Structure formats: C-alpha cells, structure tokens
CSV table of N, CA and C in Angstrom, one decimal:
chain,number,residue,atom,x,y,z
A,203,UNK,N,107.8,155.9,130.2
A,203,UNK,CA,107.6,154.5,130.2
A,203,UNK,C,108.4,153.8,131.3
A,204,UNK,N,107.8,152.8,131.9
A,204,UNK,CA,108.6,152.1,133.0
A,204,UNK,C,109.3,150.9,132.5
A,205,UNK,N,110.7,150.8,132.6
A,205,UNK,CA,111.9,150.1,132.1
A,205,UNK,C,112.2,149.0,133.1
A,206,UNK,N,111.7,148.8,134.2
A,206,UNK,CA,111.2,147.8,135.1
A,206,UNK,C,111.0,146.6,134.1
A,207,UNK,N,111.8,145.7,134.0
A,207,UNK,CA,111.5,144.4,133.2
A,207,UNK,C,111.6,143.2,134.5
A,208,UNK,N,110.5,142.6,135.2
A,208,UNK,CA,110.6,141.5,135.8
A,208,UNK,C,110.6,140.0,135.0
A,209,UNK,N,111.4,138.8,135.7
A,209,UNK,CA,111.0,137.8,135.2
A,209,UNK,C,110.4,137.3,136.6
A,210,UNK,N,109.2,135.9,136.2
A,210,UNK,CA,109.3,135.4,137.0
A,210,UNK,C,109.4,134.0,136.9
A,211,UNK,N,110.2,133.2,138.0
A,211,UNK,CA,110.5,131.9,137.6
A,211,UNK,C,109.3,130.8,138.3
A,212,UNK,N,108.8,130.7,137.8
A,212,UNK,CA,107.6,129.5,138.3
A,212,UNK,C,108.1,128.4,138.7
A,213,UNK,N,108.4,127.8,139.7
A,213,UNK,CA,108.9,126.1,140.0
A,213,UNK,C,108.7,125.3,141.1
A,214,UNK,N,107.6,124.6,141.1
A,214,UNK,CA,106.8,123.6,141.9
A,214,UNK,C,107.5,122.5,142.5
A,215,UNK,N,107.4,122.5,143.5
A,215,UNK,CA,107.8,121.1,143.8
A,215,UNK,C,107.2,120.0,143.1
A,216,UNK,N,106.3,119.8,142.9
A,216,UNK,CA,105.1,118.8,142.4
A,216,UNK,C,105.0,119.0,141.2
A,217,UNK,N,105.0,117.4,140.3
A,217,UNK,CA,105.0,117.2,139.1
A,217,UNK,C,103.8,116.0,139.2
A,218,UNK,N,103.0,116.4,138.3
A,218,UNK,CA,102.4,114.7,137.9
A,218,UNK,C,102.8,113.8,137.4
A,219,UNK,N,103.7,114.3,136.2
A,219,UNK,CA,104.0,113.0,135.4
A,219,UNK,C,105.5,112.8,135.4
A,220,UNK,N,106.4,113.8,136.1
A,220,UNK,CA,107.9,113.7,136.4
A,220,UNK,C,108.4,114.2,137.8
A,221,UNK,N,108.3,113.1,138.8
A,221,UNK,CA,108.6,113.6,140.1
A,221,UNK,C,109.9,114.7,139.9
A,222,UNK,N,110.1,115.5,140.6
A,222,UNK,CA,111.3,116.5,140.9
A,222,UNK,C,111.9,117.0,140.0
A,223,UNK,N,111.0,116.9,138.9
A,223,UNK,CA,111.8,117.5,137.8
A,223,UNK,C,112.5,118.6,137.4
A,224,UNK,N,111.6,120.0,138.3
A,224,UNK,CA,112.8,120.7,138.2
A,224,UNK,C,114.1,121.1,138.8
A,225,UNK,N,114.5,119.9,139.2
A,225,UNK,CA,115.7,119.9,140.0
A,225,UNK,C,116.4,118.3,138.9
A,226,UNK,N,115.8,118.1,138.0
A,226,UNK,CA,116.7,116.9,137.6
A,226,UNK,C,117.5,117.3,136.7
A,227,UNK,N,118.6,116.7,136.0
A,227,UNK,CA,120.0,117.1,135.8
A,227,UNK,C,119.3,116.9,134.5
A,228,UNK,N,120.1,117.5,133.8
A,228,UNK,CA,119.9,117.9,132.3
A,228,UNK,C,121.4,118.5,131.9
A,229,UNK,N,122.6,118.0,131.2
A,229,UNK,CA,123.7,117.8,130.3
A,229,UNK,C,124.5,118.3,131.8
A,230,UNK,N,124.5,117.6,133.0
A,230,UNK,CA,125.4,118.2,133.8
A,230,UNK,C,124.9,118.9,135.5
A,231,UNK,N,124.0,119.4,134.8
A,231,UNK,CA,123.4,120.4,136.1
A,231,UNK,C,121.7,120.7,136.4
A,232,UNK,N,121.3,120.9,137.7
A,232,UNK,CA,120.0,120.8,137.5
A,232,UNK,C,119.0,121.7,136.5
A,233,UNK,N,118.0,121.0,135.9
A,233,UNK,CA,117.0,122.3,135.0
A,233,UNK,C,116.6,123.6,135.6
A,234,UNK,N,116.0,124.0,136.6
A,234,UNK,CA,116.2,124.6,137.2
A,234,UNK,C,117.4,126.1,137.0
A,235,UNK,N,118.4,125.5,137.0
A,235,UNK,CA,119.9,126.2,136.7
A,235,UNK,C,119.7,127.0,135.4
A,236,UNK,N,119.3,126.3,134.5
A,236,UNK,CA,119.6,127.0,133.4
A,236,UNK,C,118.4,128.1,133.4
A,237,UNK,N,117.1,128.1,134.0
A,237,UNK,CA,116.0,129.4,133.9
A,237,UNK,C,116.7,130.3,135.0
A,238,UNK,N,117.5,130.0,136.0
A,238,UNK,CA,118.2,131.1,136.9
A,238,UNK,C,119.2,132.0,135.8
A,239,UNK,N,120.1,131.0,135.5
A,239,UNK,CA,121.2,131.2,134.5
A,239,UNK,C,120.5,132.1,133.4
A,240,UNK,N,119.9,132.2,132.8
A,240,UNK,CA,118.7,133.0,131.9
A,240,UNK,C,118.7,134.2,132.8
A,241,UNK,N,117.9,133.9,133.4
A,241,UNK,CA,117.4,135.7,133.8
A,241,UNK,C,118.7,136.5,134.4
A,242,UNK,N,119.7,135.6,135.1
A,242,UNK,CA,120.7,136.4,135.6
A,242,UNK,C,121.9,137.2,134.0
A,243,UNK,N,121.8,136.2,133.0
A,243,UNK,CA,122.6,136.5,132.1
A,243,UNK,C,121.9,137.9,131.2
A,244,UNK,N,120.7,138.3,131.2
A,244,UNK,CA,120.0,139.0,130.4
A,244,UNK,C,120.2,140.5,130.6
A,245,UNK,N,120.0,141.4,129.4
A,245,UNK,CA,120.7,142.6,130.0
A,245,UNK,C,119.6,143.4,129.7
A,246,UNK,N,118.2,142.3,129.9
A,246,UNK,CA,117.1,143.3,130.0
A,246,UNK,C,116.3,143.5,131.3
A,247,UNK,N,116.6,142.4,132.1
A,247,UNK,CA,115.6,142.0,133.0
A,247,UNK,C,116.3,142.8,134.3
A,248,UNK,N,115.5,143.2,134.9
A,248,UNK,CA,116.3,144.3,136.2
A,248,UNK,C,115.6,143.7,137.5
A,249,UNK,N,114.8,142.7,137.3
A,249,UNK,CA,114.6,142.1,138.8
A,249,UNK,C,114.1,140.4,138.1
A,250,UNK,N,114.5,139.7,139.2
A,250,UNK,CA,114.1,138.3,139.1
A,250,UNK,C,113.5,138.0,140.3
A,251,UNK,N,112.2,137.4,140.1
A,251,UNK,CA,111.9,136.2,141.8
A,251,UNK,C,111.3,135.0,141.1
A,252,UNK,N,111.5,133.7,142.0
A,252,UNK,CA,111.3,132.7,142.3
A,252,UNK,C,110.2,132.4,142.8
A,253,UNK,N,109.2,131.6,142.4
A,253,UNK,CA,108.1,131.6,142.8
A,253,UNK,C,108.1,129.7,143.2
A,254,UNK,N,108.2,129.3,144.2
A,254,UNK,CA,108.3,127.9,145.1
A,254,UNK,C,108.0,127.9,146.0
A,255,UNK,N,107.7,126.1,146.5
A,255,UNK,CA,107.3,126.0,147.7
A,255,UNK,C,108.4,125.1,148.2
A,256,UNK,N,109.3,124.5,147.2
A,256,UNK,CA,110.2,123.4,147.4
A,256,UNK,C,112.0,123.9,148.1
A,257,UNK,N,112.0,123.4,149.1
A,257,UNK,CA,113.2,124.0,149.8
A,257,UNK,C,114.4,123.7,148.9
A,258,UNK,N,114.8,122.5,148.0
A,258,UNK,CA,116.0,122.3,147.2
A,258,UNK,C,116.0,123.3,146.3
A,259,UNK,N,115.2,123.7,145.8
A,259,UNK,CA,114.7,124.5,144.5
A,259,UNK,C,115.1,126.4,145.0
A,260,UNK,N,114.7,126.1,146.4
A,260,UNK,CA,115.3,127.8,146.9
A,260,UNK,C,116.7,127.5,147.7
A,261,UNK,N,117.3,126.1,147.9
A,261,UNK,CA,118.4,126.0,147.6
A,261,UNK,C,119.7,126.5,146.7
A,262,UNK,N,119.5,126.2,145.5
A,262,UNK,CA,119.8,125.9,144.1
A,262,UNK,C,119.7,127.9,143.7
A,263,UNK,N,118.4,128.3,144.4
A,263,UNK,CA,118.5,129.8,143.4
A,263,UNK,C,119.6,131.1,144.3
A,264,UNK,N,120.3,129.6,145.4
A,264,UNK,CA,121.2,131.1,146.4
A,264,UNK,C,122.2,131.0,145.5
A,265,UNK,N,122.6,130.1,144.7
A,265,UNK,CA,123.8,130.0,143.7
A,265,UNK,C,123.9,131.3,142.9
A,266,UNK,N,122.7,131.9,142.9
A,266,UNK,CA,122.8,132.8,141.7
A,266,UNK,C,122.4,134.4,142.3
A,267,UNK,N,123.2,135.6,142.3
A,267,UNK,CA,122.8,136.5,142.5
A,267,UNK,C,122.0,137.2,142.5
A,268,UNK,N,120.7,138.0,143.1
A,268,UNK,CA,119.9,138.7,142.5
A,268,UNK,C,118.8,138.1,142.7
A,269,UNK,N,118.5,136.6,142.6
A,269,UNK,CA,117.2,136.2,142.3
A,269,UNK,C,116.5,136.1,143.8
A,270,UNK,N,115.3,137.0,144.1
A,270,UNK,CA,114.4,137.1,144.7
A,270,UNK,C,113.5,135.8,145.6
A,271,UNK,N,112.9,135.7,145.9
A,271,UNK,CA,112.3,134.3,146.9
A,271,UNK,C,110.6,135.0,147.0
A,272,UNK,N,109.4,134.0,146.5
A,272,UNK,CA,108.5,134.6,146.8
A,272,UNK,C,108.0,133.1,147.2
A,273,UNK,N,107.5,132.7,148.4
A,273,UNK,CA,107.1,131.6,149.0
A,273,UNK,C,105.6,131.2,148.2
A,274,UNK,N,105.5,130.5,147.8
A,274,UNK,CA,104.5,129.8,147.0
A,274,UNK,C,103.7,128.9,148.0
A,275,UNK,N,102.0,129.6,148.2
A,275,UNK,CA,101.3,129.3,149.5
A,275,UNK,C,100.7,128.2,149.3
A,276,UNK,N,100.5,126.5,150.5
A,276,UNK,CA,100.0,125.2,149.6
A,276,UNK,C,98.9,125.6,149.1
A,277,UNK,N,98.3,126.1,148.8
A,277,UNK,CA,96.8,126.0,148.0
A,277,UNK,C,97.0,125.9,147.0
A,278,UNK,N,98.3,126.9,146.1
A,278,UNK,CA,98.7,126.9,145.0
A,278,UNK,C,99.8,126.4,144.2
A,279,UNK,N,100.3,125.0,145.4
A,279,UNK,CA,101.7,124.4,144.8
A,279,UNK,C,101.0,123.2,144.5
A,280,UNK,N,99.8,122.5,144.4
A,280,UNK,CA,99.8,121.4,144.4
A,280,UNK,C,99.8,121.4,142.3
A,281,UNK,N,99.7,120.0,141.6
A,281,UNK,CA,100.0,120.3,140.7
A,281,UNK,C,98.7,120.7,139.8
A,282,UNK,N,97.8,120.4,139.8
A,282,UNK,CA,96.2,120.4,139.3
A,282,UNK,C,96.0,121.9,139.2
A,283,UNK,N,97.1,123.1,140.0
A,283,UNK,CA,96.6,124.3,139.8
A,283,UNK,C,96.9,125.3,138.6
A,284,UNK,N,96.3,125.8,137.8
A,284,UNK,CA,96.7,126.2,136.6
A,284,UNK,C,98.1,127.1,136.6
A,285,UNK,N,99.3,127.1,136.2
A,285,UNK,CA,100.7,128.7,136.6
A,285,UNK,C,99.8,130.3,136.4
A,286,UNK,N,98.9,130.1,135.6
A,286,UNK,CA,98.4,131.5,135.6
A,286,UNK,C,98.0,132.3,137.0
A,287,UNK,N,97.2,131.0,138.1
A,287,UNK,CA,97.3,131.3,139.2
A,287,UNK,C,98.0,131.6,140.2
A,288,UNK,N,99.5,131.0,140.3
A,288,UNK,CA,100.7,131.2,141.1
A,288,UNK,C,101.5,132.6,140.0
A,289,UNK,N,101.3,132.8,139.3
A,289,UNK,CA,101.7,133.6,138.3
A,289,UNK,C,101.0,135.2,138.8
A,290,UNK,N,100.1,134.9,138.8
A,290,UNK,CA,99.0,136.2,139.2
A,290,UNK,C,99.3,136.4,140.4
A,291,UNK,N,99.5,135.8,141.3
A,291,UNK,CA,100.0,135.5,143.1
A,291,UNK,C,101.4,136.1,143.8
A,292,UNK,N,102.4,135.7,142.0
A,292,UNK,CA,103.6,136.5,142.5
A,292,UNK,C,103.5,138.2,141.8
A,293,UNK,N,102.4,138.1,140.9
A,293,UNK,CA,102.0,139.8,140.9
A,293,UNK,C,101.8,140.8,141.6
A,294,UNK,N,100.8,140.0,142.2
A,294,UNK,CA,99.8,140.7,143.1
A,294,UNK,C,100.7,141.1,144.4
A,295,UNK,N,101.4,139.9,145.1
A,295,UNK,CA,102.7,139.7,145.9
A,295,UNK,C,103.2,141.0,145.3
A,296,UNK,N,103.9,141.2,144.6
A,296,UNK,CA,104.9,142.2,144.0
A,296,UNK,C,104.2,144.0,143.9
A,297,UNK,N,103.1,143.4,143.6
A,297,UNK,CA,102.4,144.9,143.6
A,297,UNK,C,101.9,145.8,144.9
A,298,UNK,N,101.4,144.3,145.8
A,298,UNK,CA,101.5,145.1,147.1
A,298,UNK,C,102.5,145.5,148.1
A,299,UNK,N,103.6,145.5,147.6
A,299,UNK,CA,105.1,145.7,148.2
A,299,UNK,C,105.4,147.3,147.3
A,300,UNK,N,104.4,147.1,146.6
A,300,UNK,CA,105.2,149.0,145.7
A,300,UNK,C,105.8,148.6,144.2
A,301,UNK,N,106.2,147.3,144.0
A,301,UNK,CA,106.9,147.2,142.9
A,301,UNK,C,105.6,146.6,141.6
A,302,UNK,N,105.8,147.9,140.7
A,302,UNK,CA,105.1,147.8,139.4
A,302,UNK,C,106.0,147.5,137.9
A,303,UNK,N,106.3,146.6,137.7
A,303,UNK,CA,107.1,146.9,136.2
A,303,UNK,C,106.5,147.1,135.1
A,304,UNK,N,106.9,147.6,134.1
A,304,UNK,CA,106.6,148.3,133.1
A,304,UNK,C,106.5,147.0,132.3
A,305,UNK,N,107.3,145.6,132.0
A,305,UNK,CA,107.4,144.7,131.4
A,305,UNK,C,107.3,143.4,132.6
A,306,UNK,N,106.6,142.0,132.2
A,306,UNK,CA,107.0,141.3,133.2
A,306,UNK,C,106.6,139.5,131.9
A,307,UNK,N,107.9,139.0,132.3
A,307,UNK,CA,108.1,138.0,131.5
A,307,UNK,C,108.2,136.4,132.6
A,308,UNK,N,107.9,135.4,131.9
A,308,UNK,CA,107.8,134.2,132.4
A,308,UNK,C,109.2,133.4,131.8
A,309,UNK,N,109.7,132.9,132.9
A,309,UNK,CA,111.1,132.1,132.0
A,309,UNK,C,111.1,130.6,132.9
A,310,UNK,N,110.6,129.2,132.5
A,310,UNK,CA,110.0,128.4,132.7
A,310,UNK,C,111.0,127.5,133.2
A,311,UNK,N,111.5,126.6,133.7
A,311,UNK,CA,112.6,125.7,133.9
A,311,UNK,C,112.0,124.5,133.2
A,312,UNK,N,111.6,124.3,133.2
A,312,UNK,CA,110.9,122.9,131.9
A,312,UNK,C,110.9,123.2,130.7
A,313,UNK,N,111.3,124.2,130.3
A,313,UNK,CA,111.8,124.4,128.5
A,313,UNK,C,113.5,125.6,128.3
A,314,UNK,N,114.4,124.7,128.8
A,314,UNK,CA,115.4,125.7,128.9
A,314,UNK,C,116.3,125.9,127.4
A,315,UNK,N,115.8,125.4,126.6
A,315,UNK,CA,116.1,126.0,125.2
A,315,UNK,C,115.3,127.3,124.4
C-alpha cells in the first residue's frame, strides 16, 4: 500500500463575498496560517502543496517548511470555478511529475477549526 499522504491547500485570490479572505487575520494571524500550520503539524501527511494564483498567499506559505507551490492557471482562479476543478489540476499537476499518493486530503483555509 502506498503511505504517500498528500494534502492539498486550495487558496484563491478571489472571493465573491469576502475580498482577501484568505489572508485576513483571524485571533492574531492570517487564515491562511492556520491550514499551513495543519498540514505542517500532522504526522500523517508526507507532502503538502499550495495551490494559488495570489502572490501574498505564496508569500505567507515560505513561513512554513515543506509546503510545495503549484501555480494556479487564470482560467481556474477566478471565483465562479467549482475547487473540484483546481483540485483535479493540482492532481493531475502532481501525477505528471511521477508523484502518486496512496491518500490525498483537502485542508481548506476558510474552515480552520
């Protein structure tokens, strides 16, 4: 069995109904922080990437070791596009580089509870 546990972190520049949200401060620090802070703390997950188009947002993820960068292409940052799409993009991304994981999880910056 393949023990390959990826997360991936979804985070758009573009909100409809909350400009910049996931860069707004929540008890101290950006939201954003706490889904890095997640996957970096986990002692299941053996790779992380970031899936953006927003330069503050690939700012914010050099803070944290480990976490990967997968450039999120405009067709698929605007906000009207479903995450399953950009979701499937950093798959597919990932698969044609050789890397398969055996598990692959979504850790959201808009629900960091």
């Amino acid at each position: 069995m393949n023990k390959e546990v990826l997360a991936i972190i979804p985070a758009r520049g573009v909100s409809k109904r909350v400009p910049r949200k996931n860069i707004k401060f929540l008890n101290g620090k950006p939201l954003i922080d706490y889904a890095f802070q997640a996957a970096v703390d986990s002692n299941y997950i053996t790779r992380t990437v970031l899936l953006t188009d927003d330069p503050d947002i690939v700012a914010r993820s050099k803070h944290y070791q480990g976490i990967d960068l997968i450039d999120e292409p405009p067709e698929l940052a605007e906000g009207n596009v479903p995450a399953i799409r950009f979701i499937r993009y950093a798959i597919e991304t990932l698969k044609n580089a050789g890397y398969n994981p055996g598990v692959i999880t979504i850790i959201q910056a808009t629900t960091p509870l």
